[in-house]
XYZ file of C-alpha atoms in Angstrom:
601
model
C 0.000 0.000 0.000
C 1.461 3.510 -1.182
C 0.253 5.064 1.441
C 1.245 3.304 4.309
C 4.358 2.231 6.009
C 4.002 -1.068 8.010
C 6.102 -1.813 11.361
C 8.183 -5.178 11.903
C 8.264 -6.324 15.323
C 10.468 -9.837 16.358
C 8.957 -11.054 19.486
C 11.272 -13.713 21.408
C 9.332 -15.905 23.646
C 11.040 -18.402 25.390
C 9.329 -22.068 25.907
C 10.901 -25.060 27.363
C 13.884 -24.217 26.375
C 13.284 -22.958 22.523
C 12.927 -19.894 21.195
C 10.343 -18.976 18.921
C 10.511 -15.404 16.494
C 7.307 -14.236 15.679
C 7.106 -11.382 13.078
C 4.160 -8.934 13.170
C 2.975 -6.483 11.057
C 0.639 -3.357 11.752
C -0.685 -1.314 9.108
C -0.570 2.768 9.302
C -4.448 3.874 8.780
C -4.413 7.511 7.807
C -7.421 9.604 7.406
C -7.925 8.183 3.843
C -7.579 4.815 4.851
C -9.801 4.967 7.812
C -12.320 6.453 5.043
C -12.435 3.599 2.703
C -12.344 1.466 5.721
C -15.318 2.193 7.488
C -17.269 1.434 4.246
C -16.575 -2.314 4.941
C -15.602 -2.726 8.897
C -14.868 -0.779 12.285
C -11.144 0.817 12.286
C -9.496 0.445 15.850
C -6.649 3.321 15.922
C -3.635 3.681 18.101
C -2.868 7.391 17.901
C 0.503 6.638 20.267
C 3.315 4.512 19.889
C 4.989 6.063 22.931
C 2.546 3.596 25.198
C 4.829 -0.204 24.467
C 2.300 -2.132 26.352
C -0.769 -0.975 23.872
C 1.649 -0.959 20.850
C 2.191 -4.626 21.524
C -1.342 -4.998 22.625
C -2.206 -3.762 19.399
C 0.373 -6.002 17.154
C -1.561 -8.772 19.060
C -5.280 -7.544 18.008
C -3.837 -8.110 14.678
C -3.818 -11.579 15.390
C -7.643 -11.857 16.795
C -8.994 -9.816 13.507
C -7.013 -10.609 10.812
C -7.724 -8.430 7.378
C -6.812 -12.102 5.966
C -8.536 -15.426 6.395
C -9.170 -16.018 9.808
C -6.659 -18.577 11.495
C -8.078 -21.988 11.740
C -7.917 -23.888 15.047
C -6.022 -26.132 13.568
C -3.281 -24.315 12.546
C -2.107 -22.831 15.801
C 0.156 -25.549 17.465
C 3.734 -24.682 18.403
C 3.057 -21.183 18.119
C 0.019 -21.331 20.896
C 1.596 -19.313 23.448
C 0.555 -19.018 26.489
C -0.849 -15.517 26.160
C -2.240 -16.465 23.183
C 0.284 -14.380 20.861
C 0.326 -15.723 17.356
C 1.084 -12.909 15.050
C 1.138 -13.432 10.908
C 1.076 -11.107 8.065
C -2.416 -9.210 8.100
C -2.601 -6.495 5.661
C -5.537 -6.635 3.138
C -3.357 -6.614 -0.014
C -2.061 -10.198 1.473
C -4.833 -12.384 2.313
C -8.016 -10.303 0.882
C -10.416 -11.232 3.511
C -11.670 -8.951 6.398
C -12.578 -9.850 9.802
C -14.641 -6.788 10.331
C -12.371 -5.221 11.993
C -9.000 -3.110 10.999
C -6.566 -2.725 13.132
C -3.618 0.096 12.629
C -2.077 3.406 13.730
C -1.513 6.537 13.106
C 1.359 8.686 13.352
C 1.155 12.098 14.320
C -1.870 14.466 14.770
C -4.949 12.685 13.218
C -7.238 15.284 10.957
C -9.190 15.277 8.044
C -7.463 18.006 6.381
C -6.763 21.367 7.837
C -9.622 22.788 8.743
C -11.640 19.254 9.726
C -9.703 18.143 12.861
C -11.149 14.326 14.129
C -14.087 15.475 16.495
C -14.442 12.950 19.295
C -18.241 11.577 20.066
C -17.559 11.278 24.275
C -15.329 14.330 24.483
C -17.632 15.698 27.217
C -16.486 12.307 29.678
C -12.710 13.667 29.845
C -12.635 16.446 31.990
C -8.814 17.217 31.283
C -8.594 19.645 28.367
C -5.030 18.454 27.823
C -6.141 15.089 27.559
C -5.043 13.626 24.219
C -6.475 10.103 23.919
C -4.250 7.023 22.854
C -6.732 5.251 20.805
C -9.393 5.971 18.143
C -12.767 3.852 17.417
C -14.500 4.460 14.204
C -18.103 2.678 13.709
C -18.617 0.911 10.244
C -20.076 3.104 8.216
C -23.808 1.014 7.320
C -24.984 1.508 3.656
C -28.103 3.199 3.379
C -30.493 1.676 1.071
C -33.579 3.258 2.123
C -32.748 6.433 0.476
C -32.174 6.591 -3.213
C -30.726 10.401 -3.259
C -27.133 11.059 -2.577
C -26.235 13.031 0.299
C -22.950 14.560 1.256
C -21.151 12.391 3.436
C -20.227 13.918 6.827
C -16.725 13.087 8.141
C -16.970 10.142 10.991
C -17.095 10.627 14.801
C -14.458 9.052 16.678
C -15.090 7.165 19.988
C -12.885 7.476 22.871
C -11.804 3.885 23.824
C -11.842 3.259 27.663
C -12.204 -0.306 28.287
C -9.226 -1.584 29.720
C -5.604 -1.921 27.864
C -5.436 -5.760 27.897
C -6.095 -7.634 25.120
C -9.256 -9.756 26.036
C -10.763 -6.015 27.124
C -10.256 -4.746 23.745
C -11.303 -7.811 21.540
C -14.912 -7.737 24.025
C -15.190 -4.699 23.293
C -14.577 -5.029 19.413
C -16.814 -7.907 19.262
C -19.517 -6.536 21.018
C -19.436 -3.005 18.697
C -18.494 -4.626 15.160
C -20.870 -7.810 15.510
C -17.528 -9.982 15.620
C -17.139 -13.016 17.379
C -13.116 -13.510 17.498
C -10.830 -14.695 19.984
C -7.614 -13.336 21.300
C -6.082 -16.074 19.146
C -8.194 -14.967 16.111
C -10.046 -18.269 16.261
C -14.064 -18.055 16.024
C -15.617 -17.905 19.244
C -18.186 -20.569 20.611
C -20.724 -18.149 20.461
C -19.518 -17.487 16.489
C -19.708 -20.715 15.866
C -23.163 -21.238 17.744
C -24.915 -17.961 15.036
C -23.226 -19.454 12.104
C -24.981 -23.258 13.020
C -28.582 -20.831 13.185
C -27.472 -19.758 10.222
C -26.800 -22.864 8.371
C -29.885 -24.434 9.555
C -32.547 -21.866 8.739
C -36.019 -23.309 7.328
C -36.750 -23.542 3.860
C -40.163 -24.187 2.050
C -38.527 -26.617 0.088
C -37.704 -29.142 3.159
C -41.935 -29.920 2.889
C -42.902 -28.969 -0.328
C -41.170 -28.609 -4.284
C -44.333 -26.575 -5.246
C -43.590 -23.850 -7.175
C -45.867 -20.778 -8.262
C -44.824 -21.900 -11.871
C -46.434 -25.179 -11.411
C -49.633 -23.800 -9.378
C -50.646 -21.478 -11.996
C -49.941 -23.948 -14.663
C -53.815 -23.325 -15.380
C -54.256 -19.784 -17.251
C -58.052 -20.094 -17.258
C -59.680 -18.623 -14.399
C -59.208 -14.787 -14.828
C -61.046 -12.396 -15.606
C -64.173 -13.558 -14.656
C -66.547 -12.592 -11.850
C -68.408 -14.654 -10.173
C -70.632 -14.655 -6.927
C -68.827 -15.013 -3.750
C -65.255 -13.692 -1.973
C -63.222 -16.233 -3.472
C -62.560 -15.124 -7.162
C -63.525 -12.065 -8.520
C -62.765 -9.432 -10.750
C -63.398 -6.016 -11.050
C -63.266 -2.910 -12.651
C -61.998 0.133 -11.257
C -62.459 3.415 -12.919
C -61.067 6.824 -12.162
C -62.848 9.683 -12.054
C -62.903 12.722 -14.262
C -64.089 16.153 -12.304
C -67.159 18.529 -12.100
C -67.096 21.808 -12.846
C -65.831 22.316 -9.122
C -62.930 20.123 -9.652
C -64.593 17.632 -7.542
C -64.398 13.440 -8.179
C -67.228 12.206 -9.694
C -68.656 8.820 -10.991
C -68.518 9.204 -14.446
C -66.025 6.760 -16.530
C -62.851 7.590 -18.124
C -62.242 4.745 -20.368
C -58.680 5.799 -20.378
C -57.830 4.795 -16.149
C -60.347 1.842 -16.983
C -57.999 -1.268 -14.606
C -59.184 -4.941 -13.384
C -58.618 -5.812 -9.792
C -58.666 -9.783 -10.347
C -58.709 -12.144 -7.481
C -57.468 -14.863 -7.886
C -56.648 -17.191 -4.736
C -53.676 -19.584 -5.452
C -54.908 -22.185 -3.118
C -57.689 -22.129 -4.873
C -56.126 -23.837 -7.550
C -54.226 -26.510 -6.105
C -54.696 -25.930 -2.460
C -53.500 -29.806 -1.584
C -49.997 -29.250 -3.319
C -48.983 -26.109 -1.653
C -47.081 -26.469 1.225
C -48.799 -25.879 4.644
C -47.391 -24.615 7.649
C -46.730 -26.676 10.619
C -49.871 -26.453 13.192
C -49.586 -26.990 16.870
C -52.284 -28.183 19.085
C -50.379 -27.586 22.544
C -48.621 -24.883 24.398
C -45.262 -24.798 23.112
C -41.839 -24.161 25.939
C -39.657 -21.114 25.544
C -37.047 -23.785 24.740
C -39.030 -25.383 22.057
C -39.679 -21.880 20.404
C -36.391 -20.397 20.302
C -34.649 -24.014 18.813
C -37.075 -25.247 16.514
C -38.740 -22.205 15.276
C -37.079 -18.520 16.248
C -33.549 -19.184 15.334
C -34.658 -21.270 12.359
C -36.851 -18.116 11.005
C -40.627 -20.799 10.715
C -43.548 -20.122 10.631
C -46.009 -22.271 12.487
C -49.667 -22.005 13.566
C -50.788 -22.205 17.201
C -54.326 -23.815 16.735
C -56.601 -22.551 19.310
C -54.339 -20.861 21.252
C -56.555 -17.535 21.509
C -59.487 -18.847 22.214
C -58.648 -18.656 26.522
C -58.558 -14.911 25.738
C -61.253 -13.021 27.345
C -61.308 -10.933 24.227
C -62.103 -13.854 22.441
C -65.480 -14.036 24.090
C -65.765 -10.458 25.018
C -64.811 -8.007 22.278
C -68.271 -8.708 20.450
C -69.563 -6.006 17.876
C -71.666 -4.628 20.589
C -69.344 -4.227 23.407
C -66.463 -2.244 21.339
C -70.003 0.183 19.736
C -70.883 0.795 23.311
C -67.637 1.354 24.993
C -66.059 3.401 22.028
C -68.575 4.190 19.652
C -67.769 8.274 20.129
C -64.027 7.938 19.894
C -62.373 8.968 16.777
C -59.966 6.345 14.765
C -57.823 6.631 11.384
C -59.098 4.205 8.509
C -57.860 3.044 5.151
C -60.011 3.230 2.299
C -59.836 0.678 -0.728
C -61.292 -0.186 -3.819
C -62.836 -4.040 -3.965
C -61.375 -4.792 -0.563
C -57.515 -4.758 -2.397
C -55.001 -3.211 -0.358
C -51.804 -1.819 -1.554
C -51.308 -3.378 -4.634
C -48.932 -2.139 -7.528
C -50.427 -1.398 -10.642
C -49.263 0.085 -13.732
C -48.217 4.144 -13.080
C -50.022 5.054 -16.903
C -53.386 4.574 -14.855
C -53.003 7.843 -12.867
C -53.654 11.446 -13.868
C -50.533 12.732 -13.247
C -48.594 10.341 -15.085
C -46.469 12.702 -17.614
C -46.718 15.636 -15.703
C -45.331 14.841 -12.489
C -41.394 13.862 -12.695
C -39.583 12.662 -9.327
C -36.368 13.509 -9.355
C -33.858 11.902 -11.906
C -31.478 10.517 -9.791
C -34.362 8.410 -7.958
C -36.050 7.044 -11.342
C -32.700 5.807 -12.881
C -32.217 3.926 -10.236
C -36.236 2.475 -10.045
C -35.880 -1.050 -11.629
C -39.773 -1.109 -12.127
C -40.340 2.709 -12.907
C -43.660 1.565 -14.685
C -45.183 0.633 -11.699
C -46.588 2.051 -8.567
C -47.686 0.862 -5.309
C -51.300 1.925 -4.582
C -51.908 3.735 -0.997
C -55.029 3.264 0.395
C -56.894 6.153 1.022
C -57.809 7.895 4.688
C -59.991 9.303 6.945
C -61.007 9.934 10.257
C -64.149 8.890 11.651
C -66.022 7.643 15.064
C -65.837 4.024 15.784
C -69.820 3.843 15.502
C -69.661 5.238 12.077
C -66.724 2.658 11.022
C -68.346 -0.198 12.469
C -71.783 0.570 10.127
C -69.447 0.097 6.987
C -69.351 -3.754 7.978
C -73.292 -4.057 8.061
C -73.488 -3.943 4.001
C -73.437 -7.090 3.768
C -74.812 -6.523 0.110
C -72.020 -4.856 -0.992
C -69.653 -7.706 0.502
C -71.783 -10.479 -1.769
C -72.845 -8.644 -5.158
C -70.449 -9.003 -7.743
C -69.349 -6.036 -8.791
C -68.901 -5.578 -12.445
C -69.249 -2.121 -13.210
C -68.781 -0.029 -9.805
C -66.607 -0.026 -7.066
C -67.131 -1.320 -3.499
C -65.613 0.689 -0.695
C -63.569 -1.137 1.735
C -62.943 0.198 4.990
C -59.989 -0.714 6.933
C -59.019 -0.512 10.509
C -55.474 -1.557 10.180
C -52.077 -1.830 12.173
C -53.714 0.637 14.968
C -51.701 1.121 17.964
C -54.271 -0.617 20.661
C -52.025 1.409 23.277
C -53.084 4.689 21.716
C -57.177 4.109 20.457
C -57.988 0.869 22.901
C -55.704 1.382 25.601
C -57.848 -0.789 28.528
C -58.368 -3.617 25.784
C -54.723 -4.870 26.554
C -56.045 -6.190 29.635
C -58.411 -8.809 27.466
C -54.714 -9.954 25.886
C -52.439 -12.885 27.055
C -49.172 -12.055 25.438
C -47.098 -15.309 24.508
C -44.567 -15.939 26.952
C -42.900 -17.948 24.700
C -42.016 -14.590 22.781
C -41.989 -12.085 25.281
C -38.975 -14.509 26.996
C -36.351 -13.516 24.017
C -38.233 -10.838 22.349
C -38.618 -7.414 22.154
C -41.813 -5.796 21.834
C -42.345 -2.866 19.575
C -46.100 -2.802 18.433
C -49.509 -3.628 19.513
C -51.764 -3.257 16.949
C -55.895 -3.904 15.937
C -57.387 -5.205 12.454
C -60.573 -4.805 11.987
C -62.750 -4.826 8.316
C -65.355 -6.206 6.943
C -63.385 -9.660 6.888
C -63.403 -9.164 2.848
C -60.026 -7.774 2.288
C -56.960 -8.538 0.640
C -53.429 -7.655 1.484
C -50.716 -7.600 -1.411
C -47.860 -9.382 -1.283
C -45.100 -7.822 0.861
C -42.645 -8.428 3.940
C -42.897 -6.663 7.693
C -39.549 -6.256 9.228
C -40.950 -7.438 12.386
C -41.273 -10.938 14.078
C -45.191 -11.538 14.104
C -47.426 -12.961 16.017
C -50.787 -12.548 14.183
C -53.987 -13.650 16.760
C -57.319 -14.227 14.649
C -60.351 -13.152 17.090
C -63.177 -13.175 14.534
C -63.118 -14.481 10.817
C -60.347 -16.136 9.170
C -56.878 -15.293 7.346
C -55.616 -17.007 4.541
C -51.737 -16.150 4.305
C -49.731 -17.139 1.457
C -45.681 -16.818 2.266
C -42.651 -16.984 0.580
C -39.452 -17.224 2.222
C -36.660 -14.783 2.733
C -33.739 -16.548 1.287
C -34.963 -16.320 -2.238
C -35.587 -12.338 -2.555
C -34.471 -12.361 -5.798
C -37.815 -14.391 -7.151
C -39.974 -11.896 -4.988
C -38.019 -9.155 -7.304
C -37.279 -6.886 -4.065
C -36.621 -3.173 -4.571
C -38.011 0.196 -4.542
C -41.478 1.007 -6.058
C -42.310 4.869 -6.842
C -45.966 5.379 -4.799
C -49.125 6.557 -5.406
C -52.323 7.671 -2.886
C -55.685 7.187 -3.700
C -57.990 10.102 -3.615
C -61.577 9.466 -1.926
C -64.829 11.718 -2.328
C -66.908 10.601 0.969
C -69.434 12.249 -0.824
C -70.173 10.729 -4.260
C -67.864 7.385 -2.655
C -65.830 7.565 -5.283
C -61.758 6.719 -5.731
C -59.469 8.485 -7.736
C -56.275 7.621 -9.240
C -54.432 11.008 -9.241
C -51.727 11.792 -6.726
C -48.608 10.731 -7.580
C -45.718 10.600 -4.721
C -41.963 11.375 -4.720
C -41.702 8.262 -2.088
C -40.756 4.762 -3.029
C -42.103 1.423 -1.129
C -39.505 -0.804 0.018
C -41.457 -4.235 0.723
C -43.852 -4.457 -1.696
C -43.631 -7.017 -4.145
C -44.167 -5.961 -7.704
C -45.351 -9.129 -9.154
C -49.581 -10.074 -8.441
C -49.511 -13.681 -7.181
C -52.732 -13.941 -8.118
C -51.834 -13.484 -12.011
C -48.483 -13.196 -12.827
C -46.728 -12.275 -15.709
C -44.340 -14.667 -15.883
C -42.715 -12.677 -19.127
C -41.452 -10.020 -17.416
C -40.973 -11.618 -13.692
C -39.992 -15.516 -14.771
C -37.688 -16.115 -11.260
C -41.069 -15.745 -9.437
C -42.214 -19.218 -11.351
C -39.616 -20.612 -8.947
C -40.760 -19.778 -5.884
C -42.146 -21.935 -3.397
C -45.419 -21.031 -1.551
C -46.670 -21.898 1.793
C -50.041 -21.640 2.698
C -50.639 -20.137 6.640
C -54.776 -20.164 7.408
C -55.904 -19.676 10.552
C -58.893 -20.134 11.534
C -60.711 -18.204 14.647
C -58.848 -18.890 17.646
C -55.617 -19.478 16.057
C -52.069 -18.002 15.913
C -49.646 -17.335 13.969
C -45.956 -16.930 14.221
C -44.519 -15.297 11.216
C -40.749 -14.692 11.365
C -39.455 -11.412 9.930
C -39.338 -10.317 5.989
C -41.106 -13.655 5.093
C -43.308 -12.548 2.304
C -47.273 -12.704 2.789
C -49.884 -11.753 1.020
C -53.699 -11.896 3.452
C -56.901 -12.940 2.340
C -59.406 -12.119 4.798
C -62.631 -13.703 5.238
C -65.755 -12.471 8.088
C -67.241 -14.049 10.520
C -70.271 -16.085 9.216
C -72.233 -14.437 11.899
C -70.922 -10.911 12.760
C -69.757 -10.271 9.797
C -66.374 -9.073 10.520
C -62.981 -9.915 10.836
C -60.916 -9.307 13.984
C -56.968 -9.787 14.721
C -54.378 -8.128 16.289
C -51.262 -9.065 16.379
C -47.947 -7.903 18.109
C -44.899 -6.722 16.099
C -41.208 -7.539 17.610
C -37.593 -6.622 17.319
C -36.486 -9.198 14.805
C -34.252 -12.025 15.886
C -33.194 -12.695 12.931
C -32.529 -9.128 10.119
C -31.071 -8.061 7.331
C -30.574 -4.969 4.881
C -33.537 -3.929 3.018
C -34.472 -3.547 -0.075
C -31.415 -6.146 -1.114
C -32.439 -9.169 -2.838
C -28.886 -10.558 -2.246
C -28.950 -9.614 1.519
C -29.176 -12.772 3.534
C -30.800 -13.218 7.093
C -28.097 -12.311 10.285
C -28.973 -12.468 14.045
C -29.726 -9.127 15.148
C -27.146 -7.834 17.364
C -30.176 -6.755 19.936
C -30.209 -10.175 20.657
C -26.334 -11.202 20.955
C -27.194 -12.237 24.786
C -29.133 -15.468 23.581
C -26.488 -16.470 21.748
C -23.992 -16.466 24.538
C -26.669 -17.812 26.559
C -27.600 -20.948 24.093
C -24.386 -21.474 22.886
């Protein structure tokens, strides 16, 4: 490397009468190398080489994160000293792969250029102003995929490290702020070796079923008819053109004219498609965490609500009474179809309104949009009369549009707040996992929810009515065609009940699938005829566990008798993450949860 000098250090250690020479290298990380290094790893620098016991602490660290291949157990024999010193050639140019850590040091006063000296994060803990401190901890830098516009690049923090000057201190510490799991000897730790077994054995569809979607919908009859019932339909959905007070109204416009079909895949060849496991008994903590947690499965609990006192108690009549005034936030919907993606030439403002350049070259679908429901704010009472229709929820629709109203993901803490009393949160979950939302769904029960991924852990709890989830897993993101969608919201008119197709946004979706399940166009999206479904009903009663970014799309069904359907369902800190939207990103555990590792290892 040009731009950095590297130090040769002979260590002598004397054993049983030999002596062994041991020749080190440490690489000099300037502020241009610490740069390019955060892109990839943390950058641990000594700023003093006056200090011999941390120099030679350092040359050691070399050893436990090697920029080369890690050293294999194996391989450290006669060289296994006692204090675990091994030390080998580590620069990056040498071996080529990085621990996830670089070690180095830096010579002389450490700033970005002349007027950008390093700014320290914890300055404010040293109380001496004359304190200059030995050693420098950069963070990696994390890519950020969930914006698609460039912003300038501010110049990195730098951490003060504290932590004790021993080796074993500073590897903990390194471990615990890169996601590492080395040794002093640069060996894998048992806690390393203990994620990469979850991740080895993670669950795939394809261990209970070789089903694909290519195979399912081997059949291309079936759409584009409408028939009587909620399990296949099609529709038509028209915008609207405007009065002479610029107001939506019913009147076609053959040229936003756009089907809605429905089209259930187990409908087709619901014995084929692989179902998720269903469990008729309380499961341990144990039992989750090993055979469904760290392996990222799905799994129904079969009547594991039912003991709720919500079950029994949250009839229509009860929630009318005790919050009938109170004022919640609905979706609005066309046909009962949620957040689909449709073609972008359907809206008004297609043509007129541009997003910025820099954003569409880098859309891989810029043809498409992903449909946002509608909104609006109205008293329970008056949300829970949309559900009596039940003759909109059973005429076929052919040429007008049924409104679906949708009480969905609603923080129960903030509209229901003495309902969580009625709830018996899994122990099972709440054990290992932390919670982050509470939330109510409530409709009509006839709904359906596009194909996408949460990145939560979920545990969905049907009250009333039924879901029929259709998943694909994570591993395979590439034949769920993952990426950023341009959106669109739907306009309502609450007074002629009418949708229309003509706001256009400047914000992308990030887990929304751009292929329809349902009818796929296997032309432009032909990886998707590979994937392997899994069908996940649950009946009333039932629960679900669905791990993180597993792909679902809901069908919803009501209660025979109320009419309605009823869930809610608590959202978690995912065990198990990864980067997002990043078809090639695979599953990692979460560092939130690093304790159960160390504590199941």
């Amino acid at each position: 490397m040009a731009a950095s000098m590297n130090v040769l250090v002979s260590f002598f250690v004397v054993m049983t009468l030999s002596v062994y020479e041991v020749d080190c290298t440490l690489q000099e990380l300037g502020p241009d190398q610490v740069l390019r290094a955060i892109e990839d790893s943390c950058v641990f620098v000594l700023l003093s080489r006056e200090n011999e016991v941390l120099w030679n602490n350092f040359l050691k660290l070399s050893v436990a994160f090697p920029s080369g291949d890690t050293i294999d157990a194996g391989t450290v024999s006669a060289m296994d000293f006692k204090d675990g010193l091994k030390c080998s050639n580590t620069l990056n140019e040498v071996s080529g792969k990085n621990s996830g850590v670089s070690i180095g040091y830096h010579e002389g006063e450490f700033s970005w250029n002349r007027d950008e000296p390093l700014i320290w994060m914890n300055r404010d803990e040293i109380r001496r102003d004359d304190y200059s401190p030995p050693i420098a901890f950069f963070s990696r830098r994390p890519r950020d995929r969930k914006c698609l516009l460039k912003t300038p690049q501010r110049k990195p923090m730098a951490e003060i490290y504290d932590s004790g000057d021993d080796v074993k201190s500073m590897v903990d510490f390194l471990n615990s702020r890169c996601g590492t799991f080395q040794t002093v000897k640069g060996q894998l730790s048992s806690v390393g070796r203990y994620r990469e077994s979850i991740l080895r054995n993670l669950f795939h569809v394809s261990e209970i079923s070789n089903i694909t979607m290519g195979s399912v919908l081997q059949d291309p009859n079936g759409v584009g008819t409408c028939t009587r019932g909620r399990n296949h339909r099609s529709y038509s959905f028209k915008a609207n053109t405007k009065d002479k007070l610029g107001s939506p109204i019913g009147m076609p416009d053959e040229k936003y004219v756009h089907e809605f079909p429905r089209r259930q895949v187990n409908n087709l060849k619901n014995a084929e498609i692989g179902e998720c496991e269903r469990i008729s008994r309380p499961l341990s903590k144990e039992e989750f965490f090993y055979n469904f947690l760290s392996r990222s499965k799905p799994f129904v609990l079969v009547g594991a609500v039912r003991q709720w006192r919500a079950y029994t108690k949250w009839t229509k009549a009860f929630l009318q009474d005790k919050y009938g005034d109170k004022e919640v936030h609905i979706k609005l919907a066309p046909n009962g179809i949620f957040e689909g993606v449709e073609d972008i030439s359907l809206w008004e403002d297609h043509g007129t309104f541009q997003i910025p350049s820099e954003v569409y070259d880098q859309l891989p679908f810029p043809d498409l949009v992903v449909v946002r429901p509608g909104t609006g704010n109205l008293k329970f009472s008056e949300f829970l009369k949309t559900m009596d229709d039940t003759e909109q929820s059973e005429t076929c629709y052919v040429n007008r549009t049924r409104v679906s109203a949708y009480l969905e993901y609603s923080s129960v803490k903030t509209y229901f707040k003495e309902l969580e009393d009625d709830l018996e949160e899994f122990e099972m979950a709440s054990a290992y996992l932390q919670l982050k939302h509470l939330n109510i769904w409530l409709s009509d029960g006839n709904t359906l929810g596009k194909l996408h991924f949460d990145p939560y852990d979920n545990l969905l709890c049907q009250i009333r009515g039924k879901k029929q989830l259709t998943l694909f897993e994570p591993h395979q993101n590439r034949q769920l065609y993952e990426a950023h969608i341009q959106e669109a919201l739907l306009g309502f008119n609450n007074f002629s009940k009418t949708f229309r197709r003509k706001t256009l946004l400047d914000s992308t979706s990030m887990v929304m699938a751009p292929v329809d399940i349902q009818n796929p166009d296997f032309k432009r999206f032909p990886e998707f005829a590979n994937a392997k479904p899994l069908n996940c009903t649950i009946d009333e009663g039932d629960a679900l566990f669905m791990p993180a970014f597993w792909w679902h799309e809901v069908q919803s069904y009501p209660n025979e008798t109320e009419g309605r359907n009823l869930a809610i369902n608590y959202w978690y800190e995912p065990f198990l993450q990864k980067d997002f939207p990043c078809q090639e990103c695979p599953l990692d555990v979460n560092p939130e949860y690093r304790h159960l590792l160390r504590r199941f290892a």
